[in-house]
Coordinates of C-alpha atoms in Angstrom, one line a residue:
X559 CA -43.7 68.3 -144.0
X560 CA -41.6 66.7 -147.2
X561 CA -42.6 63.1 -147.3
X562 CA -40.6 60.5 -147.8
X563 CA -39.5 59.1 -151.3
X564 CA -40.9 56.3 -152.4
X565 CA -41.0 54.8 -155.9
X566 CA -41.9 51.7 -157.9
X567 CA -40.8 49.3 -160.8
X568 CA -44.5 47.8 -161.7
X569 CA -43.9 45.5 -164.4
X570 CA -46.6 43.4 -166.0
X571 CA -45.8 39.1 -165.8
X572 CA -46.5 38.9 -169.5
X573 CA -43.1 37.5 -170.9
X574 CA -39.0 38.5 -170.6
X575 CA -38.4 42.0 -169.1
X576 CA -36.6 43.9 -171.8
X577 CA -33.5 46.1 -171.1
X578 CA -35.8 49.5 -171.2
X579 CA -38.0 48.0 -168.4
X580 CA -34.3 47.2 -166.5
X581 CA -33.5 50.6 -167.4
X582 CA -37.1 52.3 -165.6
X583 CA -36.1 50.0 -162.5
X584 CA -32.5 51.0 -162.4
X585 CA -33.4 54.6 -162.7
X586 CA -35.9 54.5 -159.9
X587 CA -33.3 52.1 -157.6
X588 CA -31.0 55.2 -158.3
X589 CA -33.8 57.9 -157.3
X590 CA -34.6 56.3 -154.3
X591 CA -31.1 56.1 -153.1
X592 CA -29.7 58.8 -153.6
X593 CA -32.8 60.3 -152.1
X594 CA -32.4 58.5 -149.0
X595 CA -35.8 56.7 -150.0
X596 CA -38.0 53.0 -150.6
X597 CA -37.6 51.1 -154.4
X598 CA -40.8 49.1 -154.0
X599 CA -41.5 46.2 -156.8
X600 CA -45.3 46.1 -157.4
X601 CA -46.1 43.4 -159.9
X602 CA -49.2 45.0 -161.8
X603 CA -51.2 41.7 -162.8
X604 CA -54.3 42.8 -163.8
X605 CA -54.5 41.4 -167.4
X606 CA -54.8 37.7 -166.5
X607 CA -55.4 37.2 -170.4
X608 CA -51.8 38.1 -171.1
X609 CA -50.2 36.6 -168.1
X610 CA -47.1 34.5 -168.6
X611 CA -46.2 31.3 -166.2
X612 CA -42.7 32.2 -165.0
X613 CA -42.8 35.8 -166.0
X614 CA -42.7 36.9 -162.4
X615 CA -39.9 34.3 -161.2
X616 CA -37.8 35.6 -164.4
X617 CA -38.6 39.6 -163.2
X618 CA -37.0 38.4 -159.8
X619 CA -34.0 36.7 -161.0
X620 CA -33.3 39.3 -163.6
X621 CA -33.3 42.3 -161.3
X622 CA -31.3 40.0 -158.6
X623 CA -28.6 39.6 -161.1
X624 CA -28.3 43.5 -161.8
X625 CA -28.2 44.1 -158.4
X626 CA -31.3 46.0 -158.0
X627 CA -32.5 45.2 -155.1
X628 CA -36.1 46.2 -153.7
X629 CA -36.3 47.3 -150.1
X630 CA -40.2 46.5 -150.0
X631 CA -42.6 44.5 -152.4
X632 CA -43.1 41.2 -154.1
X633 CA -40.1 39.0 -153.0
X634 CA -39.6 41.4 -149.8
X635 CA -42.4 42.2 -147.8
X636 CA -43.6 45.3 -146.3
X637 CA -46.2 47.8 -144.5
X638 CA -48.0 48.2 -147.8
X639 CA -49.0 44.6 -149.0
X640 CA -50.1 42.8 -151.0
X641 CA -47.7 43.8 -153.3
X642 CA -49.4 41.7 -156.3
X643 CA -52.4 43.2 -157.6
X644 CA -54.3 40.5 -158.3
X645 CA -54.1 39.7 -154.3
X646 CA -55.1 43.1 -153.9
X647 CA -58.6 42.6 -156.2
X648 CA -59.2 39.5 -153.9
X649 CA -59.2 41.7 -151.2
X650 CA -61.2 44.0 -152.5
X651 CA -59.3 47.0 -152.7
X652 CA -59.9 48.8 -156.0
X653 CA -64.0 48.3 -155.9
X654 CA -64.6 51.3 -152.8
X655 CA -63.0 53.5 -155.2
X656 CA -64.5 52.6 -158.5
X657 CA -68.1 53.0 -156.2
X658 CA -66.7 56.4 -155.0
X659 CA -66.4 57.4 -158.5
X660 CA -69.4 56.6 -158.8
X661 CA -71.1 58.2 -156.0
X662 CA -69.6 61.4 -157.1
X663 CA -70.5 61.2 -160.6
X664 CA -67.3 60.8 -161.9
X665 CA -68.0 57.1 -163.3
X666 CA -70.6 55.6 -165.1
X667 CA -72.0 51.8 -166.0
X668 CA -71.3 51.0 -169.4
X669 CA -73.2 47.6 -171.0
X670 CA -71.9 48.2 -174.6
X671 CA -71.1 45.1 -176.5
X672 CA -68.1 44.5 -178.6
X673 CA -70.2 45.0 -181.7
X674 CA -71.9 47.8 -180.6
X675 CA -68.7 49.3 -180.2
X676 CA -67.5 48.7 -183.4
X677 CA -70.8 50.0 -184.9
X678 CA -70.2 53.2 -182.8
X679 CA -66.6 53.5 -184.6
X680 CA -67.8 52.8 -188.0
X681 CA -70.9 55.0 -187.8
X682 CA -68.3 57.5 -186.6
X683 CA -65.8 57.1 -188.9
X684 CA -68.5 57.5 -191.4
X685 CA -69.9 60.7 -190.1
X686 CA -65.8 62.1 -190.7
X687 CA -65.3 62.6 -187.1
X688 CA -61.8 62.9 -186.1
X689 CA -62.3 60.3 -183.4
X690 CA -64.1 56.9 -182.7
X691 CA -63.5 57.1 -179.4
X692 CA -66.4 56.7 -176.5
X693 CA -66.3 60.3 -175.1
X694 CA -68.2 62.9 -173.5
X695 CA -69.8 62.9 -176.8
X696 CA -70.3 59.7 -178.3
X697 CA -71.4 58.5 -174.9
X698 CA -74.8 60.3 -175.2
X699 CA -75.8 57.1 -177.9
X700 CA -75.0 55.1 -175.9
X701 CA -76.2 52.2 -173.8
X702 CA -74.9 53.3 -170.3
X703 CA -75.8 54.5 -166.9
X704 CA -76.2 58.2 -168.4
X705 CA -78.6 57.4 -171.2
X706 CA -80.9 54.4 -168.9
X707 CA -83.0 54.9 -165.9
X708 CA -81.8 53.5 -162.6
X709 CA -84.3 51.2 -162.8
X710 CA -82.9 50.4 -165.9
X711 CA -79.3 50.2 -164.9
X712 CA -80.0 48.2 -161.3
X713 CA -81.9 45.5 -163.4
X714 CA -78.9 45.0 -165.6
X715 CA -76.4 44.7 -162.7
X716 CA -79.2 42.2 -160.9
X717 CA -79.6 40.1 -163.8
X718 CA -76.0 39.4 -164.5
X719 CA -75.6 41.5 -167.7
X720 CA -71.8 42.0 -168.5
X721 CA -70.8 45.3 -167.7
X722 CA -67.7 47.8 -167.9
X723 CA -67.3 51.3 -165.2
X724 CA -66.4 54.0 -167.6
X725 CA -64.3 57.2 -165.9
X726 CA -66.8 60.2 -167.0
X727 CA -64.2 62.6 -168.6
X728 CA -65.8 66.7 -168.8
X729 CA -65.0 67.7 -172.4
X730 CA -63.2 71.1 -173.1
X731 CA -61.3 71.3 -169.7
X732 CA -57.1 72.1 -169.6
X733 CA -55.7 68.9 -167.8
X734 CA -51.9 69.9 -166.9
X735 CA -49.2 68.2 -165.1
X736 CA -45.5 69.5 -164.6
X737 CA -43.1 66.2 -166.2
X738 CA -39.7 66.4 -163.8
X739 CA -37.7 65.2 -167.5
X740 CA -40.4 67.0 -170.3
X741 CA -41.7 70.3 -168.1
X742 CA -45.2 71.1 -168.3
X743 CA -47.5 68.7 -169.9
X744 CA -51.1 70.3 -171.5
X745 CA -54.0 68.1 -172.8
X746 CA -56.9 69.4 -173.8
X747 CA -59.5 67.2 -172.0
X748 CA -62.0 66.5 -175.7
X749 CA -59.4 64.6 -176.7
X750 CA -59.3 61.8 -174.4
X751 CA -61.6 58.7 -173.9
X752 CA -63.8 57.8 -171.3
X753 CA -61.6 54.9 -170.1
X754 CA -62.9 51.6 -168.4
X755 CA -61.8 51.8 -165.2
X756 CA -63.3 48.4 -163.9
X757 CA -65.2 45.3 -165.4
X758 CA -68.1 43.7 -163.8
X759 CA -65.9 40.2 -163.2
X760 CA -64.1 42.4 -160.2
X761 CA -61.1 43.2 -162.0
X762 CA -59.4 46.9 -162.3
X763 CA -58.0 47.9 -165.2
X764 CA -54.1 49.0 -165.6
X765 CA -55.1 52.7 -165.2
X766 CA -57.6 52.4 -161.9
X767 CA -55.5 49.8 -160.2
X768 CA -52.3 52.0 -160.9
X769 CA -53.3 55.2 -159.2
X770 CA -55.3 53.4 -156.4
X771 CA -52.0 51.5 -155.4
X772 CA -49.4 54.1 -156.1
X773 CA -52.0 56.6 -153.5
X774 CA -51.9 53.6 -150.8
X775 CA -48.3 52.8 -151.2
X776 CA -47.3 56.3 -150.6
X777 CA -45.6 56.7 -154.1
X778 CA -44.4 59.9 -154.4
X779 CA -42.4 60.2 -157.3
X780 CA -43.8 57.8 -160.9
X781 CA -40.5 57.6 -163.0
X782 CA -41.5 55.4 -165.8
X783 CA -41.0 54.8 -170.0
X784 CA -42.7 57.3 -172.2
X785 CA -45.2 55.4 -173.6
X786 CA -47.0 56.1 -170.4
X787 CA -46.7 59.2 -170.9
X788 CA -50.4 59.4 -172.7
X789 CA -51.6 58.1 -169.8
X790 CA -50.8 60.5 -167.7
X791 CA -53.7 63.3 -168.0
X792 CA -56.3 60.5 -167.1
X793 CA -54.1 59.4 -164.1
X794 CA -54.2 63.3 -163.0
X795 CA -57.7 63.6 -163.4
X796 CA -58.0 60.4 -161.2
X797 CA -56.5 62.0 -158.3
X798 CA -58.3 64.9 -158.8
X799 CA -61.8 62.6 -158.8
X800 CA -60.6 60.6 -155.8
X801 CA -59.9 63.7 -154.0
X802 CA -56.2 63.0 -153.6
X803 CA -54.6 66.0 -155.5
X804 CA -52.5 66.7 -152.8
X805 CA -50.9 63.4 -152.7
X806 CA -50.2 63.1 -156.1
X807 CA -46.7 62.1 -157.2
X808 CA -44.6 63.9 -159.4
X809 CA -43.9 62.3 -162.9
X810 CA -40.5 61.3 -165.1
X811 CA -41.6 60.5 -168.6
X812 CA -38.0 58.1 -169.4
X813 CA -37.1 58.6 -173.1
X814 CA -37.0 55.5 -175.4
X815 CA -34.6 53.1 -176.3
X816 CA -34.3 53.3 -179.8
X817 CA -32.8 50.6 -182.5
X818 CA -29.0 50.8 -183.2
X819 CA -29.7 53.2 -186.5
X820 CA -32.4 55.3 -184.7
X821 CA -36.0 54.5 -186.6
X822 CA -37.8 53.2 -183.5
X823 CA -38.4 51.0 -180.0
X824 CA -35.6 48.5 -179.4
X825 CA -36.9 44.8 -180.2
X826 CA -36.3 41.5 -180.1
X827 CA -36.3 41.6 -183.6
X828 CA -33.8 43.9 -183.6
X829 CA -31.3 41.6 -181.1
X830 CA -31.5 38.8 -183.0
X831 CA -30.8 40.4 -186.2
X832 CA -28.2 42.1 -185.1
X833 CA -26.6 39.7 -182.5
X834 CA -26.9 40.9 -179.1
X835 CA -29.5 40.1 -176.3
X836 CA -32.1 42.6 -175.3
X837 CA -32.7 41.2 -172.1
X838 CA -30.9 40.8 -169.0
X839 CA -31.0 36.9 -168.4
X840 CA -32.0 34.3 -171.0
X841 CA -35.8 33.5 -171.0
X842 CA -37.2 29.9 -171.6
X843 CA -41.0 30.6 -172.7
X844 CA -43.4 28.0 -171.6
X845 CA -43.5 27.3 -175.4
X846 CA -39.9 26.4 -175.1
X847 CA -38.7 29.6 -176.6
X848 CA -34.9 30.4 -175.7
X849 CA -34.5 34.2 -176.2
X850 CA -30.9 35.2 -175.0
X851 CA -29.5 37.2 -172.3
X852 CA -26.9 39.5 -171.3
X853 CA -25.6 36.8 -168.2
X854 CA -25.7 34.0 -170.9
X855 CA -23.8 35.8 -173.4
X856 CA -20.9 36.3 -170.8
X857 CA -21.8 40.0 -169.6
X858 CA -20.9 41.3 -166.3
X859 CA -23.7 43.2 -164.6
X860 CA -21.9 45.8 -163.8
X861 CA -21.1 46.6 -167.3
X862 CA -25.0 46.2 -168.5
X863 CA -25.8 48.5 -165.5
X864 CA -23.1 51.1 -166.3
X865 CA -24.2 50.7 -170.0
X866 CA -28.1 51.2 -169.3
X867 CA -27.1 53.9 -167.3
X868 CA -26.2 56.2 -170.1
X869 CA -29.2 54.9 -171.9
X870 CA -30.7 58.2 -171.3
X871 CA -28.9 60.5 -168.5
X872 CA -25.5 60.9 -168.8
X873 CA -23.3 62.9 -165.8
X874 CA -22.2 65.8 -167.5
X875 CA -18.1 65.0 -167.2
X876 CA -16.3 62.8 -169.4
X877 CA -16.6 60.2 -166.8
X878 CA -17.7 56.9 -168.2
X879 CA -17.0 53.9 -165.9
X880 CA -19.5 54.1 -162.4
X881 CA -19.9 51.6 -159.8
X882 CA -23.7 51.0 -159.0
X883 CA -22.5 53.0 -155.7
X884 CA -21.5 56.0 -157.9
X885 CA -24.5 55.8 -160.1
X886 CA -26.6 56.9 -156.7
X887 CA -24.2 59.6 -155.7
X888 CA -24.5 61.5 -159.3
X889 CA -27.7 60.7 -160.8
X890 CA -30.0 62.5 -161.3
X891 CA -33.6 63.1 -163.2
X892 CA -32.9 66.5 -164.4
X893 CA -29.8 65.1 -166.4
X894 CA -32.4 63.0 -168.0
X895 CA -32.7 63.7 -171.3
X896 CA -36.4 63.7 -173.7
X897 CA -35.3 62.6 -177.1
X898 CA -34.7 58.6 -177.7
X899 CA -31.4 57.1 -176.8
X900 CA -30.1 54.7 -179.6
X901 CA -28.8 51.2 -178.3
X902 CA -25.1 51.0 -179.6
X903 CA -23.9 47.2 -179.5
X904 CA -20.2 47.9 -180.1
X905 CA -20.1 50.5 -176.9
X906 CA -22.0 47.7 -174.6
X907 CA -19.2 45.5 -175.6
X908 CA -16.8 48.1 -175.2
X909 CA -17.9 48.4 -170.9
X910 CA -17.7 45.3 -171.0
X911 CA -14.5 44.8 -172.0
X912 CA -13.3 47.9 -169.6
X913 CA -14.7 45.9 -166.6
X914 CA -13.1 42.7 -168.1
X915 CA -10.0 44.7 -168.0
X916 CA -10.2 46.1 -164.1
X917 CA -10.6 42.7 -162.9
X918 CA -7.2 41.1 -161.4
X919 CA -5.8 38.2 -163.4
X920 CA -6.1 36.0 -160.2
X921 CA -10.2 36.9 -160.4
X922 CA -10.4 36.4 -163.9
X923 CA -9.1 33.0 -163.6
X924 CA -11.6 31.8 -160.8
X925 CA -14.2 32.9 -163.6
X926 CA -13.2 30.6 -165.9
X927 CA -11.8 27.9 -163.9
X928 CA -14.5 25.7 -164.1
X929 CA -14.7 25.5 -167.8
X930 CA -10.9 25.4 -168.2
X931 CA -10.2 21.7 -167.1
X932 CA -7.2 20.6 -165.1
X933 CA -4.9 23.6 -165.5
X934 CA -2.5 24.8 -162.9
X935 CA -3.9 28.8 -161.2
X936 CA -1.0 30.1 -162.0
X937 CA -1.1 28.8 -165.4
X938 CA -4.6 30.6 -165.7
X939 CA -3.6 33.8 -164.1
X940 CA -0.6 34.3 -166.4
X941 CA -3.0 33.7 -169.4
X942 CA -5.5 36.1 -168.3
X943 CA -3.1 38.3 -167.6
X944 CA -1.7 38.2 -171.5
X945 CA -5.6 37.8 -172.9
X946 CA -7.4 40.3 -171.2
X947 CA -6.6 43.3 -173.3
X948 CA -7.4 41.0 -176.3
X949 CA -10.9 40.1 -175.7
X950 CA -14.4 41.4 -174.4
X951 CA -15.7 38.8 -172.8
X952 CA -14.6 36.1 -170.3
X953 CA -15.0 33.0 -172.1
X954 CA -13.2 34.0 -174.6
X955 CA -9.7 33.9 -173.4
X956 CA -9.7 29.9 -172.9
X957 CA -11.6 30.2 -176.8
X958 CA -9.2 32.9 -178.7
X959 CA -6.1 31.4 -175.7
X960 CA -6.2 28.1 -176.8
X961 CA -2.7 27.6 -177.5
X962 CA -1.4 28.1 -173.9
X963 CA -3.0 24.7 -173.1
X964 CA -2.6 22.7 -175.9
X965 CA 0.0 23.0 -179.4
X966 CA -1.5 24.0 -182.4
X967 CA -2.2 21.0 -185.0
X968 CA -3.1 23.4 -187.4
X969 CA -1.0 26.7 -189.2
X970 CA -2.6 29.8 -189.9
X971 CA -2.5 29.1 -193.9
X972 CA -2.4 32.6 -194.7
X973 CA 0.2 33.4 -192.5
X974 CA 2.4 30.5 -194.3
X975 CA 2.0 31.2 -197.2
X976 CA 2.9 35.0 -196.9
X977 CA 5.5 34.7 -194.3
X978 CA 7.0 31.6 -194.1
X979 CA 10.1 31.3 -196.2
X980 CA 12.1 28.6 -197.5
X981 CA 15.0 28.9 -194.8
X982 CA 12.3 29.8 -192.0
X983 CA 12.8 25.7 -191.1
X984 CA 16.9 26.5 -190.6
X985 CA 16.1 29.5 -188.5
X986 CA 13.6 28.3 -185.7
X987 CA 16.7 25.3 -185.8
X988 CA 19.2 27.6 -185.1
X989 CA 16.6 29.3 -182.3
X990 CA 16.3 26.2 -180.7
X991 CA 19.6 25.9 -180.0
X992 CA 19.8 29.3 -178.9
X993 CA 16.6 29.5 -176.2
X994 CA 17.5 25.8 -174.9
X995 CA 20.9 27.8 -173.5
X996 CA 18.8 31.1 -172.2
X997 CA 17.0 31.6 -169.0
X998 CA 13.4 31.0 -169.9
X999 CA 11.8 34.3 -168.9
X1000 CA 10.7 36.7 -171.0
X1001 CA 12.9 39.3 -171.1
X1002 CA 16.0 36.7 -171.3
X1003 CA 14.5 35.0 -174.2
X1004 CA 13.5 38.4 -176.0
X1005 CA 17.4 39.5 -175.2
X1006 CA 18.9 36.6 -176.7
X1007 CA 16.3 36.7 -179.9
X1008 CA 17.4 40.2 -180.9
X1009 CA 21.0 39.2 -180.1
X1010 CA 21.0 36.3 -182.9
X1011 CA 18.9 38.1 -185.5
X1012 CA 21.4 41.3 -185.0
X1013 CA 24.3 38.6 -185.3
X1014 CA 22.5 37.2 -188.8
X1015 CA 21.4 40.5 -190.1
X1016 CA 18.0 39.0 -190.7
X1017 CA 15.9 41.7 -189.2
X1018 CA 12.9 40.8 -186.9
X1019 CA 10.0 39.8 -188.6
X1020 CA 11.1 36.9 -191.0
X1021 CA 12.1 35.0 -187.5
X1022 CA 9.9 36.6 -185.6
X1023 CA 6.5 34.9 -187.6
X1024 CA 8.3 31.8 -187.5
X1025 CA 8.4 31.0 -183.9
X1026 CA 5.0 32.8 -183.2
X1027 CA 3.6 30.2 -186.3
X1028 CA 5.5 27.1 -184.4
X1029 CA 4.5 28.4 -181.0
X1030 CA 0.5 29.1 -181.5
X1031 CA -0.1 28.1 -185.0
X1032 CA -1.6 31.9 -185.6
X1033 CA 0.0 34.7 -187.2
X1034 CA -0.6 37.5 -184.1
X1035 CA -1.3 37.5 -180.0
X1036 CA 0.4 38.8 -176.9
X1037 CA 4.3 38.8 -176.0
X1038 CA 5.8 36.0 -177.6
X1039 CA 8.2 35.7 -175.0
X1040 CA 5.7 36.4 -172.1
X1041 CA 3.9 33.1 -173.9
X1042 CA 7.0 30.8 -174.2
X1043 CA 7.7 31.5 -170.4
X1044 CA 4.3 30.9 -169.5
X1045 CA 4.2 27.8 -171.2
X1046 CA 7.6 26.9 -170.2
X1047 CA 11.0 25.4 -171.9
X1048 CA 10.2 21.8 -172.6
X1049 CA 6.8 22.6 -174.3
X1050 CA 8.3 25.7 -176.0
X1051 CA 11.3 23.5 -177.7
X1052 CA 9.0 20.9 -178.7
X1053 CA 6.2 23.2 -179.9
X1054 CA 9.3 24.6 -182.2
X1055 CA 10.5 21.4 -183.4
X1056 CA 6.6 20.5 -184.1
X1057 CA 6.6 23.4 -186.5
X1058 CA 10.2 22.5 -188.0
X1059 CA 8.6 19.1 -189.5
X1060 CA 4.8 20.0 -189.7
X1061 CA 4.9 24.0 -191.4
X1062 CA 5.1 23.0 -194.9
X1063 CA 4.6 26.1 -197.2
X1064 CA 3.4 23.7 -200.5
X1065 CA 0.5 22.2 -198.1
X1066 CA -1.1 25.5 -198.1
X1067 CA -0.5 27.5 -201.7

């Protein structure tokens, strides 16, 4: 009988949770979905060294604002709990199968010290061995459960003695595992490590706990980043020891997100030199560290989500704009790609700005509303409506708008001193005259504009820069007429007379 899908996002509570790991959760939300199946959210805690206060609570907050929403786990509930693993080690859950490794010979005690490790490495490294790695055959000199007596190894355990539980990897064996995104994956087994599986204060390490909980949970499918992707012959094996090689999931090795120019992982680094966020939400470190965020720098999610999207699969149309909802219909794993995607920070801004765009004006004006003061809706509809094609993000049309609200006090200098002429004053006079008997709408004023420069022979643009100068105090925008309606007659004729007496082109040579 097919089972059920069911997939994870396990992220560690060690600091901010970069795009790529939004990307690996967005990815399996999509799976799952489309699939009919459970998005779980595990939160894999077993380093307490490297754990972060507020790590979790950002996770949460981060994936809520995406809209990835777990249907079991940390946050949720479920059949399947704890969903933290640190709850799980309290309850004891890893150490029956770290002892049936045992039992079957498939795990060993290791006492080793630090420095005896690093004199194993150096006396290695020494001898021109290829590796320093404790392996099937470095163990041999070694002080572990294989080299001491029972005796020996019971009287350590009894007495307290720090100790490690070592997987016990066969040398020269083929360990292969078909990838769902890379095909077959082939390792030959000399070349990994005996990894610690389990330390002697109780606590799993990332690889044990992993495969224990993604068997209990039911996982059946493991779509993760590819620097796992190492990882994954010992994970194989461990099914294979545990006896659960029938319930193993299937793997998705997700290419990397690579810097803007190519050479390498996305950073932090990388965001701040270059301006943009690389997480979703801004994170406070307990430090008091601000590191910003896509919702702080005035992104919608659903243009982050669209954009992650194509971080990696694309749809195979020309299609570009999805809904979350149209995400699930068409993704898909195999359209998954294996070389690195490059993060482009002029195409996130450019979803953005096509989801700025969709919105209604009367929607974009609720946005901003609160930060725009005591201004009319109409008012802030009819500027959004004339902004939006301007801008990419939200707060930017009260920013780059400012001149619907308030006249300009200052003149584009530039603009003056290339444009406006010596009889540009007489002209925006003579206009003044002409709008204060015209309709004030748009396409009455525009009418009557063309009519008087045709009746002047003065062509457009002298006049033209005069009354947009007067009007907004820059050089460029929207309709001019579409803004002189908006802001009405009486501010219109005054803003116009304001530039009669204040545009002086000497001021600004």
């Amino acid at each position: 009988m097919e089972r059920k899908v069911r997939v994870r996002f396990a992220p560690s509570p060690t600091g901010p949770l970069h795009i790529g790991g939004v990307r690996t959760a967005l990815y399996n939300y999509l799976f799952a979905k489309k699939n009919g199946g459970d998005f779980l959210l595990r939160v894999e805690d077993t380093d307490q060294t490297r754990y972060v206060k507020g790590a979790e609570e950002y996770i949460l907050e981060a994936l809520k604002w995406c809209g990835i929403t777990p249907t079991e786990g940390v946050g949720v509930g479920g059949d399947f709990g704890p969903y933290r693993q640190s709850e799980r080690k309290a309850e004891g859950t890893y150490k029956k199968y770290v002892d049936q490794l045992l039992e079957a010979g498939k795990a060993y005690y290791a006492f080793d010290t630090p420095e005896e490790l690093d004199e194993m490495r150096e006396r290695l490294k020494a001898a021109g061995g290829h590796s320093q790695q404790y392996d099937a055959a470095s163990r041999k000199s070694m002080i572990n459960s294989l080299t001491l007596s029972a005796e020996e190894v019971q009287q350590k355990i009894d007495t307290g003695e720090p100790y490690v539980v070592r997987v016990k990897i066969q040398a020269n064996e083929e360990v292969k595992f078909k990838d769902i995104i890379r095909g077959w994956v082939t390792v030959d087994s000399s070349n990994l490590d005996d990894k610690v599986l389990f330390k002697s204060d109780g606590m799993p390490t990332y690889h044990m706990a992993n495969v224990v909980d993604d068997y209990l949970m039911k996982i059946t499918h493991v779509i993760r980043g590819e620097e796992w992707l190492p990882s994954g012959p010992l994970h194989v094996l461990l099914y294979q020891y545990l006896g659960w090689e029938n319930e193993m999931p299937e793997f998705a090795h997700l290419p990397l997100i690579l810097k803007p120019n190519g050479n390498g992982k996305l950073s932090k680094r990388d965001g701040d030199a270059g301006g943009f966020p690389v997480f979703p939400i801004e994170w406070k470190s307990p430090e008091g560290e601000v590191a910003s965020g896509y919702r702080e720098s005035d992104y919608f999610s659903e243009a982050h989500i669209n954009m992650l999207a194509f971080l990696g699969w694309n749809p195979g149309t020309e299609q570009e704009l999805f809904s979350l909802e149209e995400l699930v219909q068409e993704f898909s794993l195999e359209r998954v790609g294996k070389s690195g995607a490059k993060f482009d920070p002029d195409k996130t801004k450019w979803f953005n700005e096509q989801y700025l765009r969709a919105k209604s004006n009367e929607e974009l004006a609720g946005l901003i509303k609160p930060l725009a003061g005591d201004v009319s809706d109409g008012l802030l509809a009819g500027v959004c409506g004339l902004m939006k094609e301007r801008v990419s993000f939200t707060n930017e049309i009260l920013v780059k708008g400012k001149y619907f609200f308030e006249a300009p006090t200052t003149y584009d200098a530039k603009m003056v001193k290339k444009k406006w002429k010596d009889d540009s004053a007489q002209i925006v006079e003579e206009l003044i005259t002409v709008f204060s008997n015209t309709e004030f709408k748009s396409e009455a004023l525009e009418i009557a504009f063309k009519t008087f420069v045709e009746e002047k022979e003065l062509g457009f643009g002298k006049p033209m820069i005069a009354i947009r100068l007067s009007i907004t105090g820059e050089g460029g925008g929207p309709s001019l007429f579409d803004i002189m309606e908006l802001i009405g007659k009486e501010e219109s004729i005054a803003r116009l007379n304001a530039g009669i007496k204040n545009i002086k082109k000497e001021e600004v040579v």
